[in-house]
Short mmCIF file of C-alpha atoms and ligand atoms in Angstrom, two decimals:
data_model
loop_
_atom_site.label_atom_id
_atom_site.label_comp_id
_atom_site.label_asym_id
_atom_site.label_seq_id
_atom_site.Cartn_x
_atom_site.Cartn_y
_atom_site.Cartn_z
CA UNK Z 123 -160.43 -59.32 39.66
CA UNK Z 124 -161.97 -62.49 38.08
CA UNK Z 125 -161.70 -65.72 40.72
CA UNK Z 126 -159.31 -68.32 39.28
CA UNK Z 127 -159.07 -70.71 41.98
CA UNK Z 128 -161.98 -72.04 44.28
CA UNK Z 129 -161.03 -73.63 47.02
CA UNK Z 130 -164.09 -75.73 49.31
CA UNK Z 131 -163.38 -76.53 52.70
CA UNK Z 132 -165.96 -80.42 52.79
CA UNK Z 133 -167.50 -80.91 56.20
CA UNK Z 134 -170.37 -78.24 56.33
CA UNK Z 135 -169.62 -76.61 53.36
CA UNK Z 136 -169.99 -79.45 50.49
CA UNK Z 137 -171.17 -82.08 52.83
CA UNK Z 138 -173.31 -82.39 56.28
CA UNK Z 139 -171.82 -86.01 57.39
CA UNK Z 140 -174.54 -86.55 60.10
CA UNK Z 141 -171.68 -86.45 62.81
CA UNK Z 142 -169.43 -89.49 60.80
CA UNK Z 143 -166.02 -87.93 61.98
CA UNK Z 144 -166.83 -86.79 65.32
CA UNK Z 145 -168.27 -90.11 66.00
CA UNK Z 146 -165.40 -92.38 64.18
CA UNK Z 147 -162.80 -90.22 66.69
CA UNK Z 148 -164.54 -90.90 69.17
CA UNK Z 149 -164.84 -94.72 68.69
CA UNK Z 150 -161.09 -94.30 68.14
CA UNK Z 151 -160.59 -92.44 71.35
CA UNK Z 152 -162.17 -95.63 73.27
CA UNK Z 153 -161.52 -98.57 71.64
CA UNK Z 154 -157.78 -97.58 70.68
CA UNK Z 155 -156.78 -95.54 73.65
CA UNK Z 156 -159.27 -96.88 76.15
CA UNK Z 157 -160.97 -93.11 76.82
CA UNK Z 158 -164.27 -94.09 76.50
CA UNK Z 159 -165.73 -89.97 75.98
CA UNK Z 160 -162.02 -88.83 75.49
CA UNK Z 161 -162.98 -86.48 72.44
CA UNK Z 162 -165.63 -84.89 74.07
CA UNK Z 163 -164.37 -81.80 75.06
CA UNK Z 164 -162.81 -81.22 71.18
CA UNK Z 165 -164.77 -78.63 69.14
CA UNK Z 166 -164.36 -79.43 65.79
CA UNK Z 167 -165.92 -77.01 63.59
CA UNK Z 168 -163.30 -75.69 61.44
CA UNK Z 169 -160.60 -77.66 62.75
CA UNK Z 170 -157.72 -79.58 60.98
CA UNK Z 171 -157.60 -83.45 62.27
CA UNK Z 172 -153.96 -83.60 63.06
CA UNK Z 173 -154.67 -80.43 65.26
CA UNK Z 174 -157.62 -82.56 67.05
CA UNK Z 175 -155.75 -85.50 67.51
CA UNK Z 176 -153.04 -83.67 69.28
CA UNK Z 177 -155.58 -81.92 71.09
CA UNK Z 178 -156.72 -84.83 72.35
CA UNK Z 179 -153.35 -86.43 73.51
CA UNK Z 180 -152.47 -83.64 75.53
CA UNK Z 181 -155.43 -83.63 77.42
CA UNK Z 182 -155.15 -87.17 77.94
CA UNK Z 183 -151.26 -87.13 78.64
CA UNK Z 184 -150.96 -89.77 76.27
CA UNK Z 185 -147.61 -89.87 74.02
CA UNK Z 186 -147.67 -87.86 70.90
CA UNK Z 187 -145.20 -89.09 67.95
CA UNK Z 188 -145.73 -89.74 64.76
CA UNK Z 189 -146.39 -93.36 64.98
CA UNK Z 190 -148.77 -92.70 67.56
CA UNK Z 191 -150.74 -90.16 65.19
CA UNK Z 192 -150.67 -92.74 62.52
CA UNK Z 193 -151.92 -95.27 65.00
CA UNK Z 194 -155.01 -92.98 65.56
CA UNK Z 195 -155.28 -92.11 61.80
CA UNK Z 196 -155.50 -95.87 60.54
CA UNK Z 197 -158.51 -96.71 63.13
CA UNK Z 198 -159.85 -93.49 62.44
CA UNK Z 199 -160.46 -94.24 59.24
CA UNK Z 200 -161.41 -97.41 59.70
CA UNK Z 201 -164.24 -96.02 61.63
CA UNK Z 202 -165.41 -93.29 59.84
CA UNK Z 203 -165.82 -95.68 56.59
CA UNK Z 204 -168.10 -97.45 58.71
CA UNK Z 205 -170.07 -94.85 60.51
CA UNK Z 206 -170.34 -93.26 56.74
CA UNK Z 207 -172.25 -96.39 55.44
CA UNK Z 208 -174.28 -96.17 58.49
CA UNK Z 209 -175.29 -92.54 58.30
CA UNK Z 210 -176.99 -90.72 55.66
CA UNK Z 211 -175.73 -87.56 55.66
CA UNK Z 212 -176.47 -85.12 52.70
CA UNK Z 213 -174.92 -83.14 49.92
CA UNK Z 214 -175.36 -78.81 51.36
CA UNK Z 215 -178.01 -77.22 49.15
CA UNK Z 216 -176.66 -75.45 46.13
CA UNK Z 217 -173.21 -77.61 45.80
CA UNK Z 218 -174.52 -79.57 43.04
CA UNK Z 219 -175.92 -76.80 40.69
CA UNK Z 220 -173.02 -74.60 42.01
CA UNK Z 221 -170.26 -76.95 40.85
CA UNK Z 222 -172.45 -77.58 37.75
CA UNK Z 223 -172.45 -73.55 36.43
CA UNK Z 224 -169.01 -73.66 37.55
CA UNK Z 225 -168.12 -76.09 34.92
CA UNK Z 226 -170.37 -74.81 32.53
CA UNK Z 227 -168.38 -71.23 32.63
CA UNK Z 228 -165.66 -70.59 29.84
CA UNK Z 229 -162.69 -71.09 30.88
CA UNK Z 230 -163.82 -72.28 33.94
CA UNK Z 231 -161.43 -71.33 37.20
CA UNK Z 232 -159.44 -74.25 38.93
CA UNK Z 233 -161.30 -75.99 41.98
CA UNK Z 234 -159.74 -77.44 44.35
CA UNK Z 235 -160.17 -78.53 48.35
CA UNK Z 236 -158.83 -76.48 51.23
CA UNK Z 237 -159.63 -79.36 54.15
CA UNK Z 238 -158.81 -80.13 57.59
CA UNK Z 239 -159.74 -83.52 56.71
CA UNK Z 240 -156.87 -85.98 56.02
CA UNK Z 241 -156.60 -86.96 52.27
CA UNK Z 242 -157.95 -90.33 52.79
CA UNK Z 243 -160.22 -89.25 54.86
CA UNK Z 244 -161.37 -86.42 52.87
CA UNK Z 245 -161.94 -88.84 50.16
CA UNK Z 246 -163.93 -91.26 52.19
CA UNK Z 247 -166.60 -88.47 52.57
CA UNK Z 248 -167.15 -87.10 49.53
CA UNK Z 249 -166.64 -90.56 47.85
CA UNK Z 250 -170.01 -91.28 50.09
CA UNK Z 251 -172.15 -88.36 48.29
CA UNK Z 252 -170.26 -89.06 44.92
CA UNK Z 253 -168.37 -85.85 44.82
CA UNK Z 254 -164.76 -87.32 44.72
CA UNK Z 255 -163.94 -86.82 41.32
CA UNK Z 256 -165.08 -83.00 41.58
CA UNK Z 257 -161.53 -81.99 42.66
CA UNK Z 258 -158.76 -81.26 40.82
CA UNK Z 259 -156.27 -80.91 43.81
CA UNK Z 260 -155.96 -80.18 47.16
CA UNK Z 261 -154.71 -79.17 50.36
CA UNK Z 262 -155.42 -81.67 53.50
CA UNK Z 263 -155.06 -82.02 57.25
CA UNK Z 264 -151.90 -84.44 56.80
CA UNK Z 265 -150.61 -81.90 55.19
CA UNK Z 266 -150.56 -79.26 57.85
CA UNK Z 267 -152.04 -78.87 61.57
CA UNK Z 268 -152.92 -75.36 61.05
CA UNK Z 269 -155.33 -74.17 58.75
CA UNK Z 270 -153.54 -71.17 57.53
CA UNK Z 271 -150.83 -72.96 56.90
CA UNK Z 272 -152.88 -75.21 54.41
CA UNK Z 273 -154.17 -72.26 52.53
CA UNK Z 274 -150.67 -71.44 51.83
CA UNK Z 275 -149.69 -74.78 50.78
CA UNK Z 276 -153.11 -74.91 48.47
CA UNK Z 277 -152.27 -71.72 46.84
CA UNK Z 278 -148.21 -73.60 46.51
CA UNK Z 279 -149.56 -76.48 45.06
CA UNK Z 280 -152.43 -74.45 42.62
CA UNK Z 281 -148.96 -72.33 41.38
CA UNK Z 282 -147.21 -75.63 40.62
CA UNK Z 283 -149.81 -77.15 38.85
CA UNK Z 284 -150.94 -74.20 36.84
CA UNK Z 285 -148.15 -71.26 36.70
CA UNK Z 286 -149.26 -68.10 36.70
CA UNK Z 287 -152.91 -69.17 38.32
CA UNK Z 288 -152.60 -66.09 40.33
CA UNK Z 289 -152.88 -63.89 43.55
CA UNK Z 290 -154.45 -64.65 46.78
CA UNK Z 291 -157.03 -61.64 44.94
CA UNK Z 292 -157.81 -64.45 42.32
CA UNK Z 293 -158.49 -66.95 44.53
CA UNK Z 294 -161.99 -68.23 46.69
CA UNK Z 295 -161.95 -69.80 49.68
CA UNK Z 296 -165.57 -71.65 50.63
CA UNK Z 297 -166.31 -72.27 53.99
CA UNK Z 298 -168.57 -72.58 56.77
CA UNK Z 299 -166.37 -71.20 59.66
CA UNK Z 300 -164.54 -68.45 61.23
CA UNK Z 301 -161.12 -70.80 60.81
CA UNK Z 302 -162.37 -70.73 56.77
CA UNK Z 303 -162.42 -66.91 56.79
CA UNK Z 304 -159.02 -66.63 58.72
CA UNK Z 305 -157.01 -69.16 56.16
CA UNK Z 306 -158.79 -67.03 53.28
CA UNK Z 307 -157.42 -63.96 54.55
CA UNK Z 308 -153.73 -65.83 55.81
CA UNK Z 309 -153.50 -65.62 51.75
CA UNK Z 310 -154.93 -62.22 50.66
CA UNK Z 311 -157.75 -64.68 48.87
CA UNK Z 312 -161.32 -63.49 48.82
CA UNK Z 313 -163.91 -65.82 51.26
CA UNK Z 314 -167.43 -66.88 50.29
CA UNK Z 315 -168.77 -67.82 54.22
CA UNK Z 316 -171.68 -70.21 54.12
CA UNK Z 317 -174.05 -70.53 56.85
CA UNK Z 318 -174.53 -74.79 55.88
CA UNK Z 319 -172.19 -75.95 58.72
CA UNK Z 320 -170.77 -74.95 62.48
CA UNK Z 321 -172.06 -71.19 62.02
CA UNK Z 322 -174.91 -69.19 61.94
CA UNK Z 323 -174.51 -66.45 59.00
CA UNK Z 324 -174.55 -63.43 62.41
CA UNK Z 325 -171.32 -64.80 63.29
CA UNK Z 326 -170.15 -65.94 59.76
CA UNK Z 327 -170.64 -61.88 59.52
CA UNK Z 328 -168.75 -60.74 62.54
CA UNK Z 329 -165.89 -62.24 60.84
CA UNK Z 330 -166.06 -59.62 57.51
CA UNK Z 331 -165.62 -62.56 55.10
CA UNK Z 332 -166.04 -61.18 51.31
CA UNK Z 333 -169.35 -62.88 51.28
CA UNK Z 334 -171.75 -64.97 53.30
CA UNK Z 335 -174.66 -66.45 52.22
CA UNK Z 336 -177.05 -68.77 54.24
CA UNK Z 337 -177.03 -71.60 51.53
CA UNK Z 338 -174.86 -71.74 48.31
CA UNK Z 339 -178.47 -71.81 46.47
CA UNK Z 340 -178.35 -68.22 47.53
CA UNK Z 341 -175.40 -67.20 45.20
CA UNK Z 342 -175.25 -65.70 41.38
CA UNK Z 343 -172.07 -67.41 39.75
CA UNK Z 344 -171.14 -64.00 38.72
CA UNK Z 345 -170.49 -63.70 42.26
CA UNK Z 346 -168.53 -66.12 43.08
CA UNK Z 347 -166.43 -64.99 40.00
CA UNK Z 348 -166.04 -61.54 41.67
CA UNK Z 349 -167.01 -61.47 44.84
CA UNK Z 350 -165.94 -57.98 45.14
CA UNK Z 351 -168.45 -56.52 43.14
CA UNK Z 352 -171.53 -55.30 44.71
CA UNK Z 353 -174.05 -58.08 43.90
CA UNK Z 354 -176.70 -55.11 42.86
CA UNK Z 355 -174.68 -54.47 40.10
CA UNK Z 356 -174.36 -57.60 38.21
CA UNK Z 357 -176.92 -55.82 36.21
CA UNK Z 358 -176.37 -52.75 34.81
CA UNK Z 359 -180.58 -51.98 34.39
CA UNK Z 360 -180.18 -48.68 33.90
CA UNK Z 361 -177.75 -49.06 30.44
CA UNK Z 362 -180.38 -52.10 29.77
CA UNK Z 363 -182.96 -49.58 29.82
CA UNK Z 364 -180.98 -46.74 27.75
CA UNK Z 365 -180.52 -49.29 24.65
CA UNK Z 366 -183.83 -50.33 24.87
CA UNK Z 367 -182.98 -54.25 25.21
CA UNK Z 368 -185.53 -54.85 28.41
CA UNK Z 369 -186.75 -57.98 26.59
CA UNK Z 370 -188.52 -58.85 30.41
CA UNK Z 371 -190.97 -56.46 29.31
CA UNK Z 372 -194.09 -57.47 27.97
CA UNK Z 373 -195.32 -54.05 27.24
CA UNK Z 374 -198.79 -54.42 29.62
CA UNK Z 375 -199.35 -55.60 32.95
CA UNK Z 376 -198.73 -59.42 34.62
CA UNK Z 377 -201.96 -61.44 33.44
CA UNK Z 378 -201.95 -63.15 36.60
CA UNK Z 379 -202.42 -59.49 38.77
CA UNK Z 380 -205.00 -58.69 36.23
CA UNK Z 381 -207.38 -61.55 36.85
CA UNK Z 382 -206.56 -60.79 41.21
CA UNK Z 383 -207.45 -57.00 40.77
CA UNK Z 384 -210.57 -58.26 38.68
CA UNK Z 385 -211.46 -60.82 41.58
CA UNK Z 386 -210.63 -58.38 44.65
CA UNK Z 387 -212.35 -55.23 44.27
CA UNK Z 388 -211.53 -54.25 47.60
CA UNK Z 389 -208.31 -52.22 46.81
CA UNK Z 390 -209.78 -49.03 45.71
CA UNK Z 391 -208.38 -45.91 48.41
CA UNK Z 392 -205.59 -48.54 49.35
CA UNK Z 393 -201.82 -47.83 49.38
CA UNK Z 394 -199.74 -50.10 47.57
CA UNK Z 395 -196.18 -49.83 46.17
CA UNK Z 396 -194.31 -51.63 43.65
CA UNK Z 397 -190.47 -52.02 43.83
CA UNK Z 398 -188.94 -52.72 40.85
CA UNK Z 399 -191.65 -51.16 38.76
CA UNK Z 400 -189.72 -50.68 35.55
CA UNK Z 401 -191.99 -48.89 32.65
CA UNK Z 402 -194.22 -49.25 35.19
CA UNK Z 403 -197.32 -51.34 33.39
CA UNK Z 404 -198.30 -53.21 36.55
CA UNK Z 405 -198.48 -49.74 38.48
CA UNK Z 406 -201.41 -48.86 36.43
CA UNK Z 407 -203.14 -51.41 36.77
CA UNK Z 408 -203.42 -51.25 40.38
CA UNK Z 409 -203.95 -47.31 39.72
CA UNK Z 410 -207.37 -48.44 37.12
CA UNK Z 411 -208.54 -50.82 40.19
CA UNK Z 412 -208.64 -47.41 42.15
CA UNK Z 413 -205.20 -47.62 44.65
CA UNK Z 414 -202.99 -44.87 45.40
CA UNK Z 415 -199.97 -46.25 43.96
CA UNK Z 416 -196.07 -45.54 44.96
CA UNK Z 417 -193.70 -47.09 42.30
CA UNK Z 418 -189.99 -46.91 42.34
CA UNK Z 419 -186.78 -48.31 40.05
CA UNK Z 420 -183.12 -48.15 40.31
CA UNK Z 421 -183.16 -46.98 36.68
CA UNK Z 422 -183.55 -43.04 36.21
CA UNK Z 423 -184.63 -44.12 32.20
CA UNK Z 424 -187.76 -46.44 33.54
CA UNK Z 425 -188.51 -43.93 35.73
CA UNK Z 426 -188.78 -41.09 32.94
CA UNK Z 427 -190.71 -43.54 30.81
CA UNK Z 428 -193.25 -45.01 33.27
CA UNK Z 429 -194.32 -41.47 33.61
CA UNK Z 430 -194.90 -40.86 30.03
CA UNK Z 431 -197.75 -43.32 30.39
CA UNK Z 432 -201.74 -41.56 30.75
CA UNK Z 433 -202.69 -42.73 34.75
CA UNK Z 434 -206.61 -43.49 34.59
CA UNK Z 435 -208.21 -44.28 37.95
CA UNK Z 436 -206.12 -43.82 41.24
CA UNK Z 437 -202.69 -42.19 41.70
CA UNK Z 438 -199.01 -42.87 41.06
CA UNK Z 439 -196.07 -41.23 42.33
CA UNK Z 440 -193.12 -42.90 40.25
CA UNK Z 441 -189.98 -42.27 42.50
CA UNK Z 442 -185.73 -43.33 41.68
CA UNK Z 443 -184.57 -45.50 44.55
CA UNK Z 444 -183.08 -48.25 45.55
CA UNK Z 445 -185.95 -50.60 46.92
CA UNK Z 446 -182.93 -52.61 49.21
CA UNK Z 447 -181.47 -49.28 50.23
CA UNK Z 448 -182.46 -48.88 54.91
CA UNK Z 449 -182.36 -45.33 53.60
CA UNK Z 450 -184.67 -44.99 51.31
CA UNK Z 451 -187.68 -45.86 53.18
CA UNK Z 452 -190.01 -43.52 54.11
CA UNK Z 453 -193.66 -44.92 54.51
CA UNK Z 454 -195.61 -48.42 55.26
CA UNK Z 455 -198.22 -49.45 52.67
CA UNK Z 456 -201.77 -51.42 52.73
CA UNK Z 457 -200.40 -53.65 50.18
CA UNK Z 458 -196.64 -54.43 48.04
CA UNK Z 459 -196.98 -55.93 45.01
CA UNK Z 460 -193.70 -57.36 43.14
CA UNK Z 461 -193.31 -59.24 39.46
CA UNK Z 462 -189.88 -59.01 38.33
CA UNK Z 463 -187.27 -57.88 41.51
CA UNK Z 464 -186.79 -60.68 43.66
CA UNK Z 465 -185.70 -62.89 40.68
CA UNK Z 466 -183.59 -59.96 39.28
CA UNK Z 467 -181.77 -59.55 42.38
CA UNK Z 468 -178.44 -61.64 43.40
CA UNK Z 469 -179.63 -64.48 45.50
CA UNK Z 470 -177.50 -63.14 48.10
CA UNK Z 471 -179.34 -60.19 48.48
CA UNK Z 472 -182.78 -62.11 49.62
CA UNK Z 473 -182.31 -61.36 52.88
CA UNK Z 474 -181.87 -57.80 52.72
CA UNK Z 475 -185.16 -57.96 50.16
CA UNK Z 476 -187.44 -59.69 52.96
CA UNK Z 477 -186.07 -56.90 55.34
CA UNK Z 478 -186.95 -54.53 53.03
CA UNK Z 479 -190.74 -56.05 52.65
CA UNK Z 480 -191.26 -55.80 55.89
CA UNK Z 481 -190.09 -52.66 56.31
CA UNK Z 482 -192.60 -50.88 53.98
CA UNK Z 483 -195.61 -53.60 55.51
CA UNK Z 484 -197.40 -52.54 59.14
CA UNK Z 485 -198.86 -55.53 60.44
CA UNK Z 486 -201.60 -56.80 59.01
CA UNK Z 487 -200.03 -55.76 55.77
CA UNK Z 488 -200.01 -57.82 52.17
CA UNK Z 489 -197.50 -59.11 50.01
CA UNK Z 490 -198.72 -60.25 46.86
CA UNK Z 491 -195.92 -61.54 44.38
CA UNK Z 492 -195.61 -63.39 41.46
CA UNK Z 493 -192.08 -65.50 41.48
CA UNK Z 494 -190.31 -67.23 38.67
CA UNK Z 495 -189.65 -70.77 40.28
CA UNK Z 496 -187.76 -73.72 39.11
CA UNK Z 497 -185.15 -74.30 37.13
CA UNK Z 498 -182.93 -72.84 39.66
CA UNK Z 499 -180.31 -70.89 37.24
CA UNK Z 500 -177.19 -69.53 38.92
CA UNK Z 501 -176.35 -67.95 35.85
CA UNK Z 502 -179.52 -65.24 36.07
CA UNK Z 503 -181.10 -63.00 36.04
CA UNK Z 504 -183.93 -64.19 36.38
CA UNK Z 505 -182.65 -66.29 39.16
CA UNK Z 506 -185.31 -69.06 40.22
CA UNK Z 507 -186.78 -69.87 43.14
CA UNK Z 508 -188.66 -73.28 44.80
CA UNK Z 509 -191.56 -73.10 47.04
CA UNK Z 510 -189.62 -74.12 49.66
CA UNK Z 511 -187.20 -71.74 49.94
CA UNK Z 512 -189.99 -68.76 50.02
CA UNK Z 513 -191.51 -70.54 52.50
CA UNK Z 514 -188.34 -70.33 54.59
CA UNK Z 515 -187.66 -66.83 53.66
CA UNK Z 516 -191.19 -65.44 54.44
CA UNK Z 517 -193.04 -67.33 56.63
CA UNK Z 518 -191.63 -66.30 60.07
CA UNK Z 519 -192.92 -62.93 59.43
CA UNK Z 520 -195.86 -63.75 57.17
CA UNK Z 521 -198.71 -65.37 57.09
CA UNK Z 522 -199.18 -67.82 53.86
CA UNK Z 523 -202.64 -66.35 52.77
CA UNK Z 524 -202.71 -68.69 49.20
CA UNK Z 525 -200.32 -69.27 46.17
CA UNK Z 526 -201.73 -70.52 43.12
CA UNK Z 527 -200.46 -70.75 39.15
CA UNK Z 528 -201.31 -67.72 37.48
CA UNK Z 529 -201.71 -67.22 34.21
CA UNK Z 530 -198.70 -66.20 32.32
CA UNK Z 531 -196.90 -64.28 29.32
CA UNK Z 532 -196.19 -66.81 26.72
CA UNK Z 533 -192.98 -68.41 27.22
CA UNK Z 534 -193.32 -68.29 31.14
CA UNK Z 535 -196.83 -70.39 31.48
CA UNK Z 536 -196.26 -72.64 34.68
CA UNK Z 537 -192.70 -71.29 35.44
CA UNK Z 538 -194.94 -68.71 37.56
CA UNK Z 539 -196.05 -68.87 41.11
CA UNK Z 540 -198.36 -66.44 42.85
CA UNK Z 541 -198.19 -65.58 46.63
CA UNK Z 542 -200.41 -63.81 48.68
CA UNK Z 543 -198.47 -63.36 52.24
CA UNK Z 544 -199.88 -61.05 55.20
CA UNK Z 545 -197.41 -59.53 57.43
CA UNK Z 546 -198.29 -61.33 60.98
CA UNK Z 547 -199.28 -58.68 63.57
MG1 MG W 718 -166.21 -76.95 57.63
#
C-alpha cells in the first residue's frame, strides 16, 4: 500500500542538536528549581518533554500542576534558544535530499512531525537548521505525555486536515528509537528506524520496525513509499531483461577493468567472481586475461544470454542466484570484481552487500569495483555513492589498496570511481 503520510520524529532523526535540550533542562532544573544535576538521571532518547518534566518532579518531590509545568516550559525554552545559538549541531545525513525526492514525487504524500518536543520548542530546533517550514502539521509533546498517544492524535489531526488520507497501513513513522517503533505500531502505521540518533541499528532491529537503515542516505524513495516491499524488488531485472530495455548495457566490457587487466597480468589461474554479471561482458574479459571465472545474476534471461557468448582464454561458469542471498554461497575467491550491483541495489541493502563481499573473500582477498558516485539520486537505480560513505562501509574489513578515475562509457566519464580493497587478514 503506497505511504500517504510521513511522519519524522526531530531530535536524532532530522536533527543531531549537539545536546541543546538536555542541556537547556538541565539549566532549567538548577537555576529554576535550584537542583543543580536534577535531570541527570532522565534518559531522554525517545522521550516526550512533558513526560521528562514530570519525571523529574517526582524524583525531586517537587509539586507538579500545570502552572508548575508551564513554569519549567517558559525557562526551558528560554534556554534551549540560547544553548541552540551556541551549539552547532547538524542536519542527519540524507534529510535534505530525502525531503527533496519527497517533494519532487507526484502527488507527493503529506509530511508531517510526530515529536516529543513541545511545539515551540520543536520549532526552535529545526528553525536553527532551517527546516521549519518543511512541515505541514504536527503532533507535539504539549500535546500528549505519551508517545503513542501522539501518534494517534497525528494520524486525528492528518484525517482532519485531509479526509480520507488513510490507514495506519498508509502511513510512515521516522524515527531513531524503540519509543518511534512502538507509537508506529500503537497506529497499525509502517516504521522506517534510523540508526542517526539514541540507537544503534542492532537494537533499532530487535524492535522489528518495517525498516531500519543506518543513515536516511541509505534509502530508495520507492521505499519509503512502500516499505513493505522487499527492497530487491524495486527492480524487476529479470522483465527488464525479457523486453530487452537493459539500456545499462554497453554491449562490451567496463573500459576502466580493461586498461587494470592490461596493467596486472598477474590474474591468469586466479578465481574471481562477478555478482551481478548481467550479459556477462566483463566476465570475459577477466576469462581472455586467463582467470577461472564464476559469474552469477538474479535474472534467468542474462543468464541464458551471457552463455551464448564464445569464452576465449580461462573459464566461466555462469550460475542464477541471488548474490545477497546467506544461502547461496558456496566458495571464497582470489578476487570479486563488481560494475553495476552495488548501485542497482536499494541503499538499504548495503549492508547485507558488504556481508556478502566478505563472505565470498578469504583474507588476503581483493575487491576491485567500479562505483557510480555523486549525484546521490534517491530516485535510482543507479543509486550514487560518495567516497566517504565506501570508506565507512568497507574499510573496517578492507584494506584501501588505491581508487583512481577510470575511464568511462560515454555519458558516465568522471561519474566513475575505481576501488581496489583487500580483505584484511
Ligand atoms: Mg528521536
Amino acid at each position: 500500500m503506497r505511504t500517504r503520510l510521513v511522519l519524522f520524529d526531530i531530535d536524532g532523526t532530522l536533527i543531531r542538536t549537539g545536546g541543546a535540550g538536555v542541556k537547556a533542562f538541565a539549566q532549567t532544573a538548577e537555576h529554576l528549581f535550584g537542583c543543580p544535576g536534577g535531570t541527570e538521571r532522565l534518559r531522554f532518547h525517545g522521550r516526550t518533554d512533558l513526560s521528562l518534566i514530570r519525571e523529574f518532579f517526582r524524583l525531586h518531590a517537587l509539586p507538579d500542576s500545570p502552572v508548575e509545568v508551564e513554569r519549567f516550559l517558559t525557562a526551558y525554552l528560554h534556554f534551549l534558544d540560547e544553548q541552540l545559538g551556541r551549539n552547532r549541531g547538524e542536519i542527519c545525513p540524507g534529510v535534505d535530499s530525502l525531503i527533496r525526492a519527497l517533494r519532487q514525487i507526484p502527488d507527493p504524500p503529506k509530511i508531517g512531525l510526530l515529536t516529543g518536543n513541545v511545539r515551540l520548542g520543536a520549532h526552535l530546533k529545526l528553525r536553527a537548521h532551517g527546516l521549519a517550514d518543511e512541515f505541514e502539521f504536527g503532533a507535539f509533546g504539549d500535546d500528549h505525555e505519551n508517545r503513542n498517544e501522539l501518534a494517534r492524535l497525528a494520524l486525528a489531526k492528518a484525517r482532519q486536515k485531509w479526509p480520507g488520507s488513510g490507514q495506519g497501513s498508509e502511513v510512515l513513522v521516522v524515527g531513531d528509537t524503540p519509543a518511534d517503533i512502538e507509537c508506529a505500531r500503537a497506529i497499525e502505521a509502517h516504521c522506517l528506524a534510523v540508526a542517526t540518533g539514541g540507537s544503534a541499528l542492532a537494537e533499532l532491529l530487535e524492535h522489528s520496525p518495517t525498516l531500519a537503515v543506518e543513515t536516511l542516505e541509505d534509502l530508495a524513495v520507492e521505499q519509503l513509499l512502500d516499505p513493505g516491499v522487499k527492497a530487491d524488488r524495486i527492480t524487476d531485472w529479470e522483465s527488464l531483461y525479457q523486453a530487452g530495455d537493459t539500456r545499462w548495457d554497453k554491449g562490451e566490457a567496463a573500459p576502466g577493468l580493461i586498461d587494470f587487466l592490461a596493467r596486472h597480468t598477474g590474474v591468469q589461474g586466479q578465481t574471481v567472481l562477478v555478482p551481478g554479471c548481467g550479459r556477462g561482458h566483463d566476465a570475459r574479459a577477466w576469462a581472455r586475461a586467463g582467470a577461472e571465472v564464476v559469474a552469477c545474476d538474479l535474472s534467468p534471461r542474462a543468464i541464458e544470454q551471457a552463455q551464448s557468448y564464445p569464452v576465449e582464454g580461462g573459464s566461466i561458469v555462469f550460475e542464477t542466484r541471488d548474490f545477497l542471498s546467506k544461502s547461496t554461497q558456496s566458495r571464497q575467491f582470489d578476487w570479486v570484481f563488481e560494475h553495476t550491483l552495488f548501485c542497482a541495489i536499494a541503499p538499504s541493502q548495503r549492508a547485507e552487500y558488504v556481508s556478502a563481499i566478505k563472505d565470498v573473500l578469504g583474507p588476503g582477498g581483493r575487491f576491485l569495483a567500479i562505483h557510480y558516485l555523486q549525484p546521490q539520486d534517491l530516485n535510482g537505480p543507479p543509486f550514487g555513492v560518495t567516497v566517504k560513505e565506501l570508506r565507512r562501509w568497507f574499510e573496517s574489513d578492507f584494506e584501501l589498496v588505491d581508487h583512481w578515475l577510470p575511464r568511462s562509457f560515454p555519458g558516465r566519464v568522471g561519474r566513475e570511481r575505481m576501488f581496489l580493497w583487500r580483505r584484511a587478514r
